[in-house]
PDB file of C-alpha atoms in Angstrom:
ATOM      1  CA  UNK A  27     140.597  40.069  31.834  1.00 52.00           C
ATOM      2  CA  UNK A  28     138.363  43.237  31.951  1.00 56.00           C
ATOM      3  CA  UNK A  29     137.653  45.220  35.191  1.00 57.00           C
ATOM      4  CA  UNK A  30     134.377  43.698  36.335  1.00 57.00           C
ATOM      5  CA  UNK A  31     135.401  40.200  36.129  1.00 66.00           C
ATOM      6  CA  UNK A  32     138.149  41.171  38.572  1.00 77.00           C
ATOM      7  CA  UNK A  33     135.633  43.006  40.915  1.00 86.00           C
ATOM      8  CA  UNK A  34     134.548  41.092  43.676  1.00 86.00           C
ATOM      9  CA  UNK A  35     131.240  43.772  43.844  1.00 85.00           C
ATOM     10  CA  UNK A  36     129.999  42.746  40.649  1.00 86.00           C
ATOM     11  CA  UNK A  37     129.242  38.775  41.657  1.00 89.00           C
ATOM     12  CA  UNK A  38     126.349  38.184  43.690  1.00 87.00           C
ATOM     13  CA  UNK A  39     127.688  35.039  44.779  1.00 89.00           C
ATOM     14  CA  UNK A  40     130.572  36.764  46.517  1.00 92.00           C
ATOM     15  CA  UNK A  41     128.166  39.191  47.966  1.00 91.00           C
ATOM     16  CA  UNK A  42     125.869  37.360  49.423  1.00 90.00           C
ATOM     17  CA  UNK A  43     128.625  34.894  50.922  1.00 91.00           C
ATOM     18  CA  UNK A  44     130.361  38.485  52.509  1.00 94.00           C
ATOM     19  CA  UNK A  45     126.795  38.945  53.953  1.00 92.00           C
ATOM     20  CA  UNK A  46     126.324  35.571  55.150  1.00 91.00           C
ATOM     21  CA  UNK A  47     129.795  35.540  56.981  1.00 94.00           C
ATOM     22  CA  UNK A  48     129.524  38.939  58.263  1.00 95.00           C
ATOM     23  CA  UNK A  49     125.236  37.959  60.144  1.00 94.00           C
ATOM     24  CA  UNK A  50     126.734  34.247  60.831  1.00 93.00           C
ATOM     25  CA  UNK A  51     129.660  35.709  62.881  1.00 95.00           C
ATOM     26  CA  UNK A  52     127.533  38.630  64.516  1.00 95.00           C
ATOM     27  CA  UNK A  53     124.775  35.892  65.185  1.00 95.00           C
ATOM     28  CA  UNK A  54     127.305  33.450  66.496  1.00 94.00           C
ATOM     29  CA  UNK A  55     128.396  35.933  69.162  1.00 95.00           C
ATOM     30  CA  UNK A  56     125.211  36.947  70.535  1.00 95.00           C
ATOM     31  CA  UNK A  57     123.593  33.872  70.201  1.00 96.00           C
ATOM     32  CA  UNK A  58     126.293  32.909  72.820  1.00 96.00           C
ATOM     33  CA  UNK A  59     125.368  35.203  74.968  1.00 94.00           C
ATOM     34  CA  UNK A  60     122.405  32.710  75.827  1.00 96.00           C
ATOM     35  CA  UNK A  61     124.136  29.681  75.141  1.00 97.00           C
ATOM     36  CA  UNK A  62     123.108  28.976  72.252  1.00 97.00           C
ATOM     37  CA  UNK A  63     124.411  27.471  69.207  1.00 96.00           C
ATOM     38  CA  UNK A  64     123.235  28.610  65.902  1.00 94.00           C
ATOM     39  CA  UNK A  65     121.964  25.089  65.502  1.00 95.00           C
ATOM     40  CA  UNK A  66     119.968  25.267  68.445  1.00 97.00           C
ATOM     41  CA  UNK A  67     118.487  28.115  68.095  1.00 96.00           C
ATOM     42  CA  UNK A  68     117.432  26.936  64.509  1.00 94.00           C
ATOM     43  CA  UNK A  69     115.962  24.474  66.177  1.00 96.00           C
ATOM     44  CA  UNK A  70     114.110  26.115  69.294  1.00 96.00           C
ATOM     45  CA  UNK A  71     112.938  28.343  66.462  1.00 95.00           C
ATOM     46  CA  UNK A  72     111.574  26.111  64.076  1.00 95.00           C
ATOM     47  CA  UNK A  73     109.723  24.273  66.892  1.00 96.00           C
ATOM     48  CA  UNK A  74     108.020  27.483  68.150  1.00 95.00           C
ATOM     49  CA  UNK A  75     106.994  27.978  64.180  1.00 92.00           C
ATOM     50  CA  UNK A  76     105.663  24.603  63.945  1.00 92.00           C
ATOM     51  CA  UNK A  77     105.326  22.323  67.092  1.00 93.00           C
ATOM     52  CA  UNK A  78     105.624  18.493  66.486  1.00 93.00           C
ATOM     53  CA  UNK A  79     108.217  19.196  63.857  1.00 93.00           C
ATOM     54  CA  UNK A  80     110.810  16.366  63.776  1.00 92.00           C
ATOM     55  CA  UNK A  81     114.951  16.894  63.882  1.00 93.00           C
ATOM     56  CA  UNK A  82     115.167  15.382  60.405  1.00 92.00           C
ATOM     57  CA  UNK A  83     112.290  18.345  58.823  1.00 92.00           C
ATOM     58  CA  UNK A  84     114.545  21.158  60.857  1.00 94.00           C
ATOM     59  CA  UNK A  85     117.755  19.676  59.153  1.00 94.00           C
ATOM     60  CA  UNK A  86     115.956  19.798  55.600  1.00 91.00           C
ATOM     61  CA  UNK A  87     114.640  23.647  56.287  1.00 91.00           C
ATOM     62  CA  UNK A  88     117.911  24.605  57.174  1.00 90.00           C
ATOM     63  CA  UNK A  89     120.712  22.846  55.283  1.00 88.00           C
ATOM     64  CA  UNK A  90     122.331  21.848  58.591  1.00 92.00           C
ATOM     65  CA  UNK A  91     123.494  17.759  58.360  1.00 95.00           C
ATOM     66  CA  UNK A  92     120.738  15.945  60.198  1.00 94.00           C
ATOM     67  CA  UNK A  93     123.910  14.621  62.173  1.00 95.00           C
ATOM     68  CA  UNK A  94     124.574  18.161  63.524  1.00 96.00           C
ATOM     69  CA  UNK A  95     120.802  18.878  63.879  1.00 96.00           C
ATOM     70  CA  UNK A  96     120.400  16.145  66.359  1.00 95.00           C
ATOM     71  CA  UNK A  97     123.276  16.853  68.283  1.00 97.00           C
ATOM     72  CA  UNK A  98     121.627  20.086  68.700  1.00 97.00           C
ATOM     73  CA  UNK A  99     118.439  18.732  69.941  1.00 97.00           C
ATOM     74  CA  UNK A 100     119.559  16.251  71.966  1.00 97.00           C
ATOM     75  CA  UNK A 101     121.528  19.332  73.594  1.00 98.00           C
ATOM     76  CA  UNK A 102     118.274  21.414  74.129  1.00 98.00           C
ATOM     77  CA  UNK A 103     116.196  18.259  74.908  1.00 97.00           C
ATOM     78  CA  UNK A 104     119.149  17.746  77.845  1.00 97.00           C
ATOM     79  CA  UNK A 105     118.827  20.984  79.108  1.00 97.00           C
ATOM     80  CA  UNK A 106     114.815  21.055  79.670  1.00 98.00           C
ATOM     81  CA  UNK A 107     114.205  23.126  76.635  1.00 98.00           C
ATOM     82  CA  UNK A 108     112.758  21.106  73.969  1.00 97.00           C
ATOM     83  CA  UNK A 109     111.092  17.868  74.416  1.00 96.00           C
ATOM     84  CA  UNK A 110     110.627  14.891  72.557  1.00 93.00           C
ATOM     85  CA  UNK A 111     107.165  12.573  71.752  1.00 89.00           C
ATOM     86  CA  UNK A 112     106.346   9.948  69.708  1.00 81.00           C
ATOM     87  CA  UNK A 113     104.533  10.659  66.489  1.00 71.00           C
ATOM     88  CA  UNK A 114     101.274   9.251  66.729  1.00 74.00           C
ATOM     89  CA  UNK A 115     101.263   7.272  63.342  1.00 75.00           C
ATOM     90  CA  UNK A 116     104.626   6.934  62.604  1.00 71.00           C
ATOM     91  CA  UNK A 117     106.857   5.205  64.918  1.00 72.00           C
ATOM     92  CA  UNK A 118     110.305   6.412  62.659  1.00 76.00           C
ATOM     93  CA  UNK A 119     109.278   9.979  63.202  1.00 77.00           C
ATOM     94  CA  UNK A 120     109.811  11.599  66.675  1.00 88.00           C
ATOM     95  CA  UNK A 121     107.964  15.224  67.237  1.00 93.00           C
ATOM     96  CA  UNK A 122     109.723  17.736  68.908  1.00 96.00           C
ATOM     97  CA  UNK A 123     107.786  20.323  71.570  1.00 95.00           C
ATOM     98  CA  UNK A 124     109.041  23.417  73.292  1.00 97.00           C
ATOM     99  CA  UNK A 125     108.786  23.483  76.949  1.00 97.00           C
ATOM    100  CA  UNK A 126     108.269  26.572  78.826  1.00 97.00           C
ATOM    101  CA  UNK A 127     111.613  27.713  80.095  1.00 97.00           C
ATOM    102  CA  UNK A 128     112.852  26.746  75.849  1.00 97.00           C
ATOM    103  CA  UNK A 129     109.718  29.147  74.711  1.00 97.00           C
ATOM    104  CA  UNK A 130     111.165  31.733  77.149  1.00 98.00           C
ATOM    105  CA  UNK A 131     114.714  31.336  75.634  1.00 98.00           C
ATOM    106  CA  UNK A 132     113.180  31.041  72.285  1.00 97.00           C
ATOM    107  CA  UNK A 133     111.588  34.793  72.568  1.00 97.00           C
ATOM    108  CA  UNK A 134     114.644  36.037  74.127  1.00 97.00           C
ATOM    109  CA  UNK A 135     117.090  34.711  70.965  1.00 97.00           C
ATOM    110  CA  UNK A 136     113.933  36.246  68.699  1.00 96.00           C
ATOM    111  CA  UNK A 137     114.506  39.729  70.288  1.00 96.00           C
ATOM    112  CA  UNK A 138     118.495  39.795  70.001  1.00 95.00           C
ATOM    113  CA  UNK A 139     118.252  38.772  66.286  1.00 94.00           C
ATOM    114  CA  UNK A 140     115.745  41.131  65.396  1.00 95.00           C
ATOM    115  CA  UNK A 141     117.727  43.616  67.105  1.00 95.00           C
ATOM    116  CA  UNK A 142     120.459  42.031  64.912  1.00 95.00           C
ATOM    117  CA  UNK A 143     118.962  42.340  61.581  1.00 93.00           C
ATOM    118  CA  UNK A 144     117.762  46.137  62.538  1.00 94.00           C
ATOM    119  CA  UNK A 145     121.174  46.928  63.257  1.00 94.00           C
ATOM    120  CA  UNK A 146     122.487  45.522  59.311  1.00 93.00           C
ATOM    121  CA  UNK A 147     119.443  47.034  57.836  1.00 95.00           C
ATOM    122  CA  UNK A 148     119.913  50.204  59.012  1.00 96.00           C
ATOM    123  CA  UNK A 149     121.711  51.295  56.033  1.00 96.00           C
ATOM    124  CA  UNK A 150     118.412  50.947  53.860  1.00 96.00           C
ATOM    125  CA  UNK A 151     114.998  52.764  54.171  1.00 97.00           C
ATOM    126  CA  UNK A 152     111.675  51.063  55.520  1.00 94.00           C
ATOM    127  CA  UNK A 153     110.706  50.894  51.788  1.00 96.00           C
ATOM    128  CA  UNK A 154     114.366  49.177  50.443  1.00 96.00           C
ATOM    129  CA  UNK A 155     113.933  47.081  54.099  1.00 95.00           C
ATOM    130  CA  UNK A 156     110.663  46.113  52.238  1.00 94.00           C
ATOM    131  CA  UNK A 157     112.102  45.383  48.832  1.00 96.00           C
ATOM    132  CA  UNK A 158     115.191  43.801  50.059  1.00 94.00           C
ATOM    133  CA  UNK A 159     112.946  40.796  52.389  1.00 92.00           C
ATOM    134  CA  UNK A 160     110.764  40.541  49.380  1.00 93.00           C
ATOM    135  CA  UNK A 161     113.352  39.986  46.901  1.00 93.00           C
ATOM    136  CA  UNK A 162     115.348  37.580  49.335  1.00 91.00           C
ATOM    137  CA  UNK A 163     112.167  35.381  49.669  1.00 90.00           C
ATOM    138  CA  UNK A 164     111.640  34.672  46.223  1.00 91.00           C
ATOM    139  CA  UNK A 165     115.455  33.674  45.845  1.00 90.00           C
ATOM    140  CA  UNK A 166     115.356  31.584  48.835  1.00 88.00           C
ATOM    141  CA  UNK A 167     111.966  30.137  47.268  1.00 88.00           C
ATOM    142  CA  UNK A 168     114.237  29.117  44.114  1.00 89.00           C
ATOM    143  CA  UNK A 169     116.474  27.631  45.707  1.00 87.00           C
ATOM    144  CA  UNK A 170     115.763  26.049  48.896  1.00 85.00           C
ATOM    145  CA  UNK A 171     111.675  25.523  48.948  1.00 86.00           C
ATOM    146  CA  UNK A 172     111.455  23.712  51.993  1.00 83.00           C
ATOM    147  CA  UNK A 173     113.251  26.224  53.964  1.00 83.00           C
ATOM    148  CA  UNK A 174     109.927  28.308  54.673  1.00 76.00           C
ATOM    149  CA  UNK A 175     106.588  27.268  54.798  1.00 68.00           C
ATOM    150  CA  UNK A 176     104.847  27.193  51.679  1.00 62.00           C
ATOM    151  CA  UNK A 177     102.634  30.300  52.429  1.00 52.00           C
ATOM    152  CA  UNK A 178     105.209  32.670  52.677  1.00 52.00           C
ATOM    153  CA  UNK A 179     106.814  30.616  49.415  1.00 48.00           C
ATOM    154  CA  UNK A 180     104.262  31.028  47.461  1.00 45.00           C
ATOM    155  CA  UNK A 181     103.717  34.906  48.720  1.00 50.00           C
ATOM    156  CA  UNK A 182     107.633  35.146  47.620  1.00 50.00           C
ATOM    157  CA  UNK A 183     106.791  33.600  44.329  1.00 48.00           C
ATOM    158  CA  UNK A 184     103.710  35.993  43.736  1.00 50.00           C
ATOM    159  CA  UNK A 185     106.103  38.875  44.064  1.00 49.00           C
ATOM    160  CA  UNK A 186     104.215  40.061  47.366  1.00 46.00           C
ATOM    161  CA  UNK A 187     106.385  41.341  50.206  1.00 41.00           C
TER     162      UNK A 187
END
């Protein structure tokens, strides 16, 4: 077996599970510091983005179960921070709002990851920070096109940062 099958740095696979681990850990902790689940704060986050969004469309975006999605609404909804309406021409589908103590959550959690990913990026320079989000959006865009929406796909697929 040659040398760079045996090294773990030459597989992006294995790289970008290390880096996944390493922000889902870090994000998991401070994300507890406002009890909050990372779930849930998919969730409050995804409803700021795009009010009326249903449980089952956050689940899909994500790639977290629609089982664990709603247990994480139905949390939030419990607590006063998101609320639930019916969808006004489909009686299956059930729209999700943000109320204004979940919007003020919602911008805190905003600030502590952003102050997360400055504090993993701060290793590269404003230009590689550049390069880096552009290059991660049009892998994401391959592989998981509903996790954006499709403006910022279809930016990612243009090659534009």
């Amino acid at each position: 077996m040659s040398r760079t099958h045996a090294d773990p740095s030459t597989r992006m696979g294995y790289l970008a599970w290390q880096m996944v681990h390493v922000m889902g850990t870090r994000l998991e902790r401070v994300l507890r510091s406002l009890d909050l689940t990372a779930a849930q704060h998919n969730a409050l986050q995804h409803v700021v983005w795009t009010p009326g969004i249903s449980a089952a469309e956050i689940a899909r975006r994500t790639g977290i179960t629609p089982q664990s999605m709603g247990a994480a609404v139905n949390a939030l909804v419990s607590r006063g921070l998101l609320a639930r309406h019916d969808h006004p021409s489909s009686r299956r589908t059930v729209q999700l709002t943000i109320t204004d103590r979940g919007a003020k959550l919602a911008e805190r959690a905003r600030e502590v990851v952003e102050r997360l990913d400055g504090e993993a990026l701060v290793v590269l320079a404003p230009a590689e920070r550049a390069v880096f989000h552009s290059l991660l959006l049009r892998v994401l865009a391959e592989l998981n096109p509903d996790a954006l929406p499709s403006s910022d796909l279809r930016r990612a697929g243009s090659g534009a940062a």
